[in-house]
mmCIF file of C-alpha atoms in Angstrom:
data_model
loop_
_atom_site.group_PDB
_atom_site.id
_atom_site.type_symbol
_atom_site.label_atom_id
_atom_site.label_comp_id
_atom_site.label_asym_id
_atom_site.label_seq_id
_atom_site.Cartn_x
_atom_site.Cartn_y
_atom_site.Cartn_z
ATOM 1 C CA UNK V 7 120.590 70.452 106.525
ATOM 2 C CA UNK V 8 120.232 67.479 104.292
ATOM 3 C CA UNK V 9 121.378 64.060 104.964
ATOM 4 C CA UNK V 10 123.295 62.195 102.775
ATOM 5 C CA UNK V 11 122.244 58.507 102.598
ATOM 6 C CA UNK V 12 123.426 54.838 101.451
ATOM 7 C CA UNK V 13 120.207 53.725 99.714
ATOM 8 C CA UNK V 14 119.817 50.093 98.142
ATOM 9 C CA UNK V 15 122.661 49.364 95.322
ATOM 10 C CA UNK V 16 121.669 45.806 95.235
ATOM 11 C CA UNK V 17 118.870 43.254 96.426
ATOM 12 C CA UNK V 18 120.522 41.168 99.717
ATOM 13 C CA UNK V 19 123.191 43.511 99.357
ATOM 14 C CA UNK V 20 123.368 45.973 102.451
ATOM 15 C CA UNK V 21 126.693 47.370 102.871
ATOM 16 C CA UNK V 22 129.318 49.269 100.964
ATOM 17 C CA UNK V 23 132.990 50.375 101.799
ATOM 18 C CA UNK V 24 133.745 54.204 101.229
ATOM 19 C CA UNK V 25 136.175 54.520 98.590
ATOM 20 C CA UNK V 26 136.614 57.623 97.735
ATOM 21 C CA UNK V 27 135.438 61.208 98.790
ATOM 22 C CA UNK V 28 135.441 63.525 95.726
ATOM 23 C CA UNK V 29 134.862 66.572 98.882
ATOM 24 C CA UNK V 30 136.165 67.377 102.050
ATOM 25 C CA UNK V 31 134.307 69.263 104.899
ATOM 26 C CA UNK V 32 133.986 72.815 104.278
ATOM 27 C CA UNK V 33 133.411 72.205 100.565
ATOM 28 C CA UNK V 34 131.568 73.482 97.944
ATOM 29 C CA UNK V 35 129.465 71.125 96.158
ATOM 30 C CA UNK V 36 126.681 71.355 93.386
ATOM 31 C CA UNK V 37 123.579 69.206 92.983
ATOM 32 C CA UNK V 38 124.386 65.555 91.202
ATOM 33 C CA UNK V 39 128.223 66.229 91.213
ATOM 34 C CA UNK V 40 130.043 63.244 92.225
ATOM 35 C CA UNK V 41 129.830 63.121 96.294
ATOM 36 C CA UNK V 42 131.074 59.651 97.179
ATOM 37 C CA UNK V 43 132.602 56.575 96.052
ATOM 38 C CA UNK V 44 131.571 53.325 96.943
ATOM 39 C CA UNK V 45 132.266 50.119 96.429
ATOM 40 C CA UNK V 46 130.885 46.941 96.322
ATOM 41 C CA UNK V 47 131.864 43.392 94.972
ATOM 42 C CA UNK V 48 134.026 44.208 92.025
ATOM 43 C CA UNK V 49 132.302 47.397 91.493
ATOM 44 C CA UNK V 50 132.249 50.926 92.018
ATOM 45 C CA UNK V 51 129.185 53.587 92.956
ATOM 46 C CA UNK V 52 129.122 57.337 92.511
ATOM 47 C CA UNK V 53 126.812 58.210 94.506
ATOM 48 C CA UNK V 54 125.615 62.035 93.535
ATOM 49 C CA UNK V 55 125.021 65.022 96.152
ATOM 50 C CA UNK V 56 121.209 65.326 96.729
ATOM 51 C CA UNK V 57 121.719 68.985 96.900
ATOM 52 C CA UNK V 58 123.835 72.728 96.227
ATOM 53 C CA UNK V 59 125.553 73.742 99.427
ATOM 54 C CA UNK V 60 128.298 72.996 102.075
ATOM 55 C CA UNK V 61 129.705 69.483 103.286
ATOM 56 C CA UNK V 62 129.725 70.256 107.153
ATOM 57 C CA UNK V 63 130.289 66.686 108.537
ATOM 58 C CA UNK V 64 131.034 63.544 107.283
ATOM 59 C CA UNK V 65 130.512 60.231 109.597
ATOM 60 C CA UNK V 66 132.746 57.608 107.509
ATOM 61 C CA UNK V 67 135.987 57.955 105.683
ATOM 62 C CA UNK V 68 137.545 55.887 103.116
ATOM 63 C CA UNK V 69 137.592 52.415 103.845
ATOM 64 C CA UNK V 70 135.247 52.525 106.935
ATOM 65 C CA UNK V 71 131.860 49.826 105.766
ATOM 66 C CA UNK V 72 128.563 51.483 105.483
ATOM 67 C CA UNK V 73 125.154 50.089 105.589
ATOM 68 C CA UNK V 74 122.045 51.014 103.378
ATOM 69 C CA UNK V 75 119.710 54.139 105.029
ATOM 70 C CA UNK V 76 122.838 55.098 107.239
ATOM 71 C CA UNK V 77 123.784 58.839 106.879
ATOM 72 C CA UNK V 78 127.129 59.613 105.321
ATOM 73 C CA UNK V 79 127.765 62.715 105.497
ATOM 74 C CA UNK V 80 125.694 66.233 106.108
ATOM 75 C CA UNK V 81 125.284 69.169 103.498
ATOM 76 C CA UNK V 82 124.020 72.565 104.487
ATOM 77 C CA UNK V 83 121.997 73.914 101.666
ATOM 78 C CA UNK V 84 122.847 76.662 99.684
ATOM 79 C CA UNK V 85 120.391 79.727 100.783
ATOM 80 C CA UNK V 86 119.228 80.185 97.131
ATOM 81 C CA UNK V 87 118.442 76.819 96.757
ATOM 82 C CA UNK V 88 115.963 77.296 99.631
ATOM 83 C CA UNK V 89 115.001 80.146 98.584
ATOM 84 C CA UNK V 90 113.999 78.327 94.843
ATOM 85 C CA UNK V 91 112.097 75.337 96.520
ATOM 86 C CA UNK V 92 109.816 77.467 97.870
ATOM 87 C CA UNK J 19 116.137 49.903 71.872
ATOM 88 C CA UNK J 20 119.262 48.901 70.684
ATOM 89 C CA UNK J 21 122.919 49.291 71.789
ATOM 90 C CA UNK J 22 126.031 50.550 69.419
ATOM 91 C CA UNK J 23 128.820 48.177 69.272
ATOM 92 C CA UNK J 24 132.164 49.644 68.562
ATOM 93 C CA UNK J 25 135.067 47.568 68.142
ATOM 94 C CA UNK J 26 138.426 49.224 68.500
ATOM 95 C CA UNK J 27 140.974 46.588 67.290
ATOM 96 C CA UNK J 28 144.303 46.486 69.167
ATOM 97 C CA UNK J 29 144.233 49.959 71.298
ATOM 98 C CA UNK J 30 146.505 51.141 74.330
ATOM 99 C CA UNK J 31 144.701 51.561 77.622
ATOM 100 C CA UNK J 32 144.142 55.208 77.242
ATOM 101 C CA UNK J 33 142.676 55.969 74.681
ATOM 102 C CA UNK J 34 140.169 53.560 74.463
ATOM 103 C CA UNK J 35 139.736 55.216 78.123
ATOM 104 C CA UNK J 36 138.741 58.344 76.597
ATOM 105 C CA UNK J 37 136.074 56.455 74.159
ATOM 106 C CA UNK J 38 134.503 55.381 77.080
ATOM 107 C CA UNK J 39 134.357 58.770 79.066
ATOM 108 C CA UNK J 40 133.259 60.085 75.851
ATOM 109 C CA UNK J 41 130.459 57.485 74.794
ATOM 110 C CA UNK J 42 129.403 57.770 78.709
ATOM 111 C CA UNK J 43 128.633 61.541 78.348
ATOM 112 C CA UNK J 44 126.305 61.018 75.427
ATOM 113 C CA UNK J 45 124.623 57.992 77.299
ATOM 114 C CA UNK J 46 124.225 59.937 80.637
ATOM 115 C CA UNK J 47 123.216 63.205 78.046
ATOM 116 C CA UNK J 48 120.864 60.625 76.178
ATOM 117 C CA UNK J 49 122.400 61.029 72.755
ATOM 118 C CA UNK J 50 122.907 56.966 72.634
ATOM 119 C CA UNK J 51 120.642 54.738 74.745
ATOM 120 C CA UNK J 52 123.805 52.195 75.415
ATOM 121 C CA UNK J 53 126.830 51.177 73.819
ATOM 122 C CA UNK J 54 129.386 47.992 74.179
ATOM 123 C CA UNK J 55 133.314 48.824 73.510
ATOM 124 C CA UNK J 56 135.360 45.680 72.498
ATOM 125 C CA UNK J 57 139.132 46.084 71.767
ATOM 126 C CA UNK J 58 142.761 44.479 72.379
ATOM 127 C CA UNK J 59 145.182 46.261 74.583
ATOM 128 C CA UNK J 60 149.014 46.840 74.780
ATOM 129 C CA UNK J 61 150.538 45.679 77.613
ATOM 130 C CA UNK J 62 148.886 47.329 80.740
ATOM 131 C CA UNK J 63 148.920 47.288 84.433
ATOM 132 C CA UNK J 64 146.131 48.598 85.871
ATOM 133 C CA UNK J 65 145.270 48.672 89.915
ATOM 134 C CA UNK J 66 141.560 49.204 90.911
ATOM 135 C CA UNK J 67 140.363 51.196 94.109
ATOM 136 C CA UNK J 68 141.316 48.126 96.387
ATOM 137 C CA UNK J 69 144.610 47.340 94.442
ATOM 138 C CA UNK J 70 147.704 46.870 96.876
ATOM 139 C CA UNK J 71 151.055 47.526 95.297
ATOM 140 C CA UNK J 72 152.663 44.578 97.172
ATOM 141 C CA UNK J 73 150.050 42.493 94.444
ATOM 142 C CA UNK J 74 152.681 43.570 91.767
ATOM 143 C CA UNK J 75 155.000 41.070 91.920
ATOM 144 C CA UNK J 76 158.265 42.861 89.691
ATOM 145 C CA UNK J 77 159.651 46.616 89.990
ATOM 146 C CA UNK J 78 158.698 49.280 88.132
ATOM 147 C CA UNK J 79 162.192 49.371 86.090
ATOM 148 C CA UNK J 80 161.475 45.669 85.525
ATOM 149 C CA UNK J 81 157.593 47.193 83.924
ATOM 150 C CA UNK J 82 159.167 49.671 81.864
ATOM 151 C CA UNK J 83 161.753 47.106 80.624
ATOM 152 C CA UNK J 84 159.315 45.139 79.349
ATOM 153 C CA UNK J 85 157.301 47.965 77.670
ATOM 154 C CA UNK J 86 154.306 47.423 80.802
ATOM 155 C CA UNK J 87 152.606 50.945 81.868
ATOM 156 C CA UNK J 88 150.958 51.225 85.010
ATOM 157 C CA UNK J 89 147.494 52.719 85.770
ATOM 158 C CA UNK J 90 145.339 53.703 88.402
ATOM 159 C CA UNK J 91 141.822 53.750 87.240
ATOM 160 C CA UNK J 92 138.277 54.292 89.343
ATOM 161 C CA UNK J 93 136.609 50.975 88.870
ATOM 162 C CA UNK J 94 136.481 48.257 91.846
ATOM 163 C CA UNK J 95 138.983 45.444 92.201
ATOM 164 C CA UNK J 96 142.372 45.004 92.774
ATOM 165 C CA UNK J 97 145.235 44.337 89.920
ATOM 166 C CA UNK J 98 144.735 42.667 86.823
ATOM 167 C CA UNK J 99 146.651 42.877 83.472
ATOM 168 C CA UNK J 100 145.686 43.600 80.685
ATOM 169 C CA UNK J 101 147.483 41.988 77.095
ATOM 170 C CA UNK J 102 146.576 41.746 72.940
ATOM 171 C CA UNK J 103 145.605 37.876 74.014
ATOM 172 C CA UNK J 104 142.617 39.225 76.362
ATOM 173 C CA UNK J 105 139.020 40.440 74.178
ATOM 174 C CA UNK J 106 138.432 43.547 76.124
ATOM 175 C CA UNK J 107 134.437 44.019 76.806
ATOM 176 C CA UNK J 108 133.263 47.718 77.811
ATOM 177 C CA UNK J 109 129.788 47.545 78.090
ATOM 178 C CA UNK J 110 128.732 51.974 78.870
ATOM 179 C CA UNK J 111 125.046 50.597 79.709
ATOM 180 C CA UNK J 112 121.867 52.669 81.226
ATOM 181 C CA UNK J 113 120.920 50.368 84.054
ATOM 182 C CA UNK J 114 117.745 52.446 83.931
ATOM 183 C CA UNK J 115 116.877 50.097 80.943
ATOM 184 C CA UNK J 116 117.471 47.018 82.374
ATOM 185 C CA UNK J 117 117.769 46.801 86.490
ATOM 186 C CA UNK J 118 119.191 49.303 89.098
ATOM 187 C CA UNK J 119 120.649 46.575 90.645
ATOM 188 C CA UNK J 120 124.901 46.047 90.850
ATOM 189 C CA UNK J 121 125.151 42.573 91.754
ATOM 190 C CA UNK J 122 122.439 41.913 88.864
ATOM 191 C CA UNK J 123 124.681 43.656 86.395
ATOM 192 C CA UNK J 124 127.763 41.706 87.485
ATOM 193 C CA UNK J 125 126.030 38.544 87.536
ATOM 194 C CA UNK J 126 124.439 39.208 84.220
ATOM 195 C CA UNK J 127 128.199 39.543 82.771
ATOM 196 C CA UNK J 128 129.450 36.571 84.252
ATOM 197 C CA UNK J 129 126.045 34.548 82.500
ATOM 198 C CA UNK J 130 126.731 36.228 79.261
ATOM 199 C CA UNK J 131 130.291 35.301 79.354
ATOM 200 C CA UNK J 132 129.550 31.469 80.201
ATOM 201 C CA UNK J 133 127.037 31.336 77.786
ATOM 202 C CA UNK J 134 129.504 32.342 75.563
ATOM 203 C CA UNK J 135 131.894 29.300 76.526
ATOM 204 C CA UNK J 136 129.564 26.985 75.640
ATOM 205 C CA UNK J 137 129.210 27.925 72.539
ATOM 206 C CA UNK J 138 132.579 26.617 72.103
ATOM 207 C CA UNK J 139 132.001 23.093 74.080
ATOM 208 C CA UNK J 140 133.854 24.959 76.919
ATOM 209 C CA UNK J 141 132.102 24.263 80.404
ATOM 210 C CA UNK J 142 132.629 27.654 82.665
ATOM 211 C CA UNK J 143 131.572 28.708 85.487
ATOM 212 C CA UNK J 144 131.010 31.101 88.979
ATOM 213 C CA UNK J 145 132.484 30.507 92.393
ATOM 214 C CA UNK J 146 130.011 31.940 94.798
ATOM 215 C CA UNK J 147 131.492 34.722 96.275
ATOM 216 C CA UNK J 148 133.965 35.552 93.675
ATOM 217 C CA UNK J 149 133.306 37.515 91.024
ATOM 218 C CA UNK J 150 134.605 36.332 87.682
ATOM 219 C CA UNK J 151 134.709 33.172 85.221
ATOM 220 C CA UNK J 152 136.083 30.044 85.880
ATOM 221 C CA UNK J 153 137.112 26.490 83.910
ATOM 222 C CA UNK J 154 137.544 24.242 86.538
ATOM 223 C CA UNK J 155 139.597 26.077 89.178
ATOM 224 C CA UNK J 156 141.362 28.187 87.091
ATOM 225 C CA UNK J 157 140.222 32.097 86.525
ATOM 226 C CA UNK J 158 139.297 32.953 82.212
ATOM 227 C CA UNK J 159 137.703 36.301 82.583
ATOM 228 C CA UNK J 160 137.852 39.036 85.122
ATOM 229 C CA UNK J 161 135.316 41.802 86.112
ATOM 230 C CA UNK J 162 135.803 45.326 87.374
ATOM 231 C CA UNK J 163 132.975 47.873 86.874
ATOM 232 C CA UNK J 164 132.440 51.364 87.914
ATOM 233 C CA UNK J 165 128.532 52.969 88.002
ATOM 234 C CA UNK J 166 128.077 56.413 87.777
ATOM 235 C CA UNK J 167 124.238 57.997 87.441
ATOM 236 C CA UNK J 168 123.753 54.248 87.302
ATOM 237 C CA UNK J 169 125.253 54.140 84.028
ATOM 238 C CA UNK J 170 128.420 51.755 83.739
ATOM 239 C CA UNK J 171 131.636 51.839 81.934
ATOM 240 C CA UNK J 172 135.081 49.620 82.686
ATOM 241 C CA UNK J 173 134.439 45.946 81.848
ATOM 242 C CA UNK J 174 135.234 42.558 81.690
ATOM 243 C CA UNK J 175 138.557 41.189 80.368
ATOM 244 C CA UNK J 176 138.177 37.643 78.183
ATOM 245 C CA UNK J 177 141.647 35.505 78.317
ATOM 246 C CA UNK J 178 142.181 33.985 74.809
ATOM 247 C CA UNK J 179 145.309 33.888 73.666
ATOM 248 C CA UNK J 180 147.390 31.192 75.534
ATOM 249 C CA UNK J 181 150.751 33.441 75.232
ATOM 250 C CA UNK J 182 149.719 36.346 77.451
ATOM 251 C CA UNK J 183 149.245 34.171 80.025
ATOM 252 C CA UNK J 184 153.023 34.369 81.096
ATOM 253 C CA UNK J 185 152.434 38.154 81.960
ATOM 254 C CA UNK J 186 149.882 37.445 84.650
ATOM 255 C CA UNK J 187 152.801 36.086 86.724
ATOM 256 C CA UNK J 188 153.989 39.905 87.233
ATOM 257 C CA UNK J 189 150.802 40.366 89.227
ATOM 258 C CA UNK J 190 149.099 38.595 92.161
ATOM 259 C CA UNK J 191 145.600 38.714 89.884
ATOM 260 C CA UNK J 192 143.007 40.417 91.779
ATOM 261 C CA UNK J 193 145.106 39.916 94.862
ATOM 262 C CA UNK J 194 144.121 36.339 94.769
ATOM 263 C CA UNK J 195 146.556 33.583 94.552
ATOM 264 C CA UNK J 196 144.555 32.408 91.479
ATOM 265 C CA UNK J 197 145.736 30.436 88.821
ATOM 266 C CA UNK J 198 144.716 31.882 85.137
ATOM 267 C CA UNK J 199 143.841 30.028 82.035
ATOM 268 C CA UNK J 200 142.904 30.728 78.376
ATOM 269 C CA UNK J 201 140.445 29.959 75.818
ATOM 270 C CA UNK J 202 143.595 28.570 73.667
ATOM 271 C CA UNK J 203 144.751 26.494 76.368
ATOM 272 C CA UNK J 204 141.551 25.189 77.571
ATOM 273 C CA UNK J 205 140.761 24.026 73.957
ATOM 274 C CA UNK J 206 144.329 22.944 72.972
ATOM 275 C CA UNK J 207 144.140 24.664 69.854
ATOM 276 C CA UNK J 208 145.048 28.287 68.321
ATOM 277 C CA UNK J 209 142.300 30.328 67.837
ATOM 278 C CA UNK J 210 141.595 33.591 66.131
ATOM 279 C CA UNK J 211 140.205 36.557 68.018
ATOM 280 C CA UNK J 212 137.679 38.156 65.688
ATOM 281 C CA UNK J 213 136.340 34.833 65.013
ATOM 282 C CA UNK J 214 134.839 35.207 68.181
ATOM 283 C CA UNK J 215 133.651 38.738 68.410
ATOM 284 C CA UNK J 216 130.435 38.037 66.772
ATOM 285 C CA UNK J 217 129.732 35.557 68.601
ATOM 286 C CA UNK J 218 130.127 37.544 71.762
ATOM 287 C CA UNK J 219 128.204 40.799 70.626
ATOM 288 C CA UNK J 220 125.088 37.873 69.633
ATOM 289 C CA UNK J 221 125.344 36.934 73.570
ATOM 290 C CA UNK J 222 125.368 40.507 75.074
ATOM 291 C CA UNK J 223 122.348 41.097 72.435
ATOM 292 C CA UNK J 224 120.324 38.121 73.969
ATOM 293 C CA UNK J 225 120.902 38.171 77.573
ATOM 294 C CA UNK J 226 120.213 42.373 77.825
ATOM 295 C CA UNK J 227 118.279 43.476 75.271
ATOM 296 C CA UNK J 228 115.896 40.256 75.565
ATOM 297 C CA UNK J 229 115.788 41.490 79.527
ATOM 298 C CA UNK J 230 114.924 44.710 78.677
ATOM 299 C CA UNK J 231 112.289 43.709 75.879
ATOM 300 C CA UNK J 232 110.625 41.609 79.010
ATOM 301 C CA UNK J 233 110.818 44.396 81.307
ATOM 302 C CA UNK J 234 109.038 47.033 78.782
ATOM 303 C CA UNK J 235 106.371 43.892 78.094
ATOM 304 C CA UNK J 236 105.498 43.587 82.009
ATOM 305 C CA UNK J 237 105.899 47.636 82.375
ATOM 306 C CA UNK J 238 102.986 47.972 79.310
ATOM 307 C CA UNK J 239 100.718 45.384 80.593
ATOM 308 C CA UNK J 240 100.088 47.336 83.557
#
């Protein structure tokens, strides 16, 4: 399972508002395919999936505030990924 | 390293859309190390991720009447307009060659845009904890950026043209009750656009590529 986690966008900055979730749980995703928007100020962050696999929870939907090195949502790898890394 | 300036001229909204998504591909694919978009548009609406359609002010009809289209796009903010009286900036930049940082990048804009000002004897400025340019109280540019892969693309929107200014009263600007201005009105004088381009690309040039040139010195030093 790999956690999916706010990580700096900004010094002194260190929270973000979910925009936008490009996935829903139960879904497909592939490595560095738009995950999650966030945003911030007057701007907006795609924030990539670290991995290939499965969203199987997410812990804050659009509009909820996250803070940096909280987890946002869980992916459950893809088998063959596994399989590759090792 | 150098970026590729492209100026589009007067351009509707989508289109010069597509430039971006197009110029962002080859910057994320490393074809082009950065590039900075500057055009005119028609008459647009467009609502950020925030936008709340109680911040347009008129009916749709009452948009269509006056030849207005509407757009939702992916960058942050709320409304904003967008008119042929407004230089359009789209800067599609790696912020792997400058700073990973988003409130650097904003704040960088706002600098470059001030610094631009005074050029022409006009004193702007930021209100901490807005994001945007001011002359005295009254808003002259606006800011609304999107990141991807922690390259950018939307932009900054320069008010010049005095006449456009009337349009901004369809909108509640950035959901703000802000009061808008223009170069033309600040000055009291008419002034041509592309007589200012240049001047603009020199201060994008010097604040990021003069950043980036410092960055590479301290990297190679160590």
């Amino acid at each position: 399972m790999t956690k999916v986690i706010l990580p700096q966008l900004s010094e002194g900055i260190d929270q973000a508002t979910v925009s936008y979730w490009y996935f829903k749980v139960g879904e497909r995703v592939k490595e560095n395919e738009d995950l999650v928007e966030l945003t911030t100020d007057k701007a907006t962050f795609n924030l990539p999936s670290p991995c290939s696999g499965i969203i199987s929870e997410i812990f804050f939907q659009e509009g909820d505030t996250v803070h940096v090195g909280e987890v946002l949502a869980l992916i459950e790898e893809d088998q063959s990924d596994l399989e590759g890394c090792q | 390293m150098e970026f590729k300036v492209i100026d589009l001229g007067l351009i509707d909204f989508i289109p010069a859309l597509a430039l971006q998504k197009i110029k962002f591909k080859e910057v994320k694919e490393g074809r082009l190390t950065s590039c900075l978009i500057l055009c005119q548009h028609l008459p647009v609406i467009t609502l950020g991720r925030q936008a709340k359609r109680e911040n347009i002010l008129v009916s749709f009809d009452e948009l269509k009447r006056r030849g207005i289209n509407i757009y939702e796009v992916e960058r942050g903010g709320d409304v904003t307009y967008h008119g042929p009286g407004q230089i359009l900036v789209y800067p599609i930049f790696n912020l792997a060659f400058f700073k990973k940082d988003i409130h650097w990048f904003l704040r960088k804009l706002e600098e470059t845009v001030i610094d631009f000002f005074k050029d022409l004897e006009v004193k702007a400025r930021c209100i901490p904890g807005l994001t945007g340019v001011w002359v005295e109280e009254k808003k002259i540019a606006s800011l609304g950026i999107a990141i991807k892969n922690w390259i950018s693309f939307y932009g900054l929107s320069i008010n010049i043209k005095k006449d456009d200014l009337a349009n901004f009263c369809l909108i509640r600007p950035c959901g703000l009750e802000v009061k808008m201005t223009a170069l033309e009105e600040v000055l009291g004088k008419e002034i041509k656009m592309d007589d200012l381009k240049q001047n603009l690309i020199f201060h994008f040039r010097r604040h990021f590529l003069i950043y980036h040139l410092n960055k590479a010195s301290v990297t190679s030093n160590y």
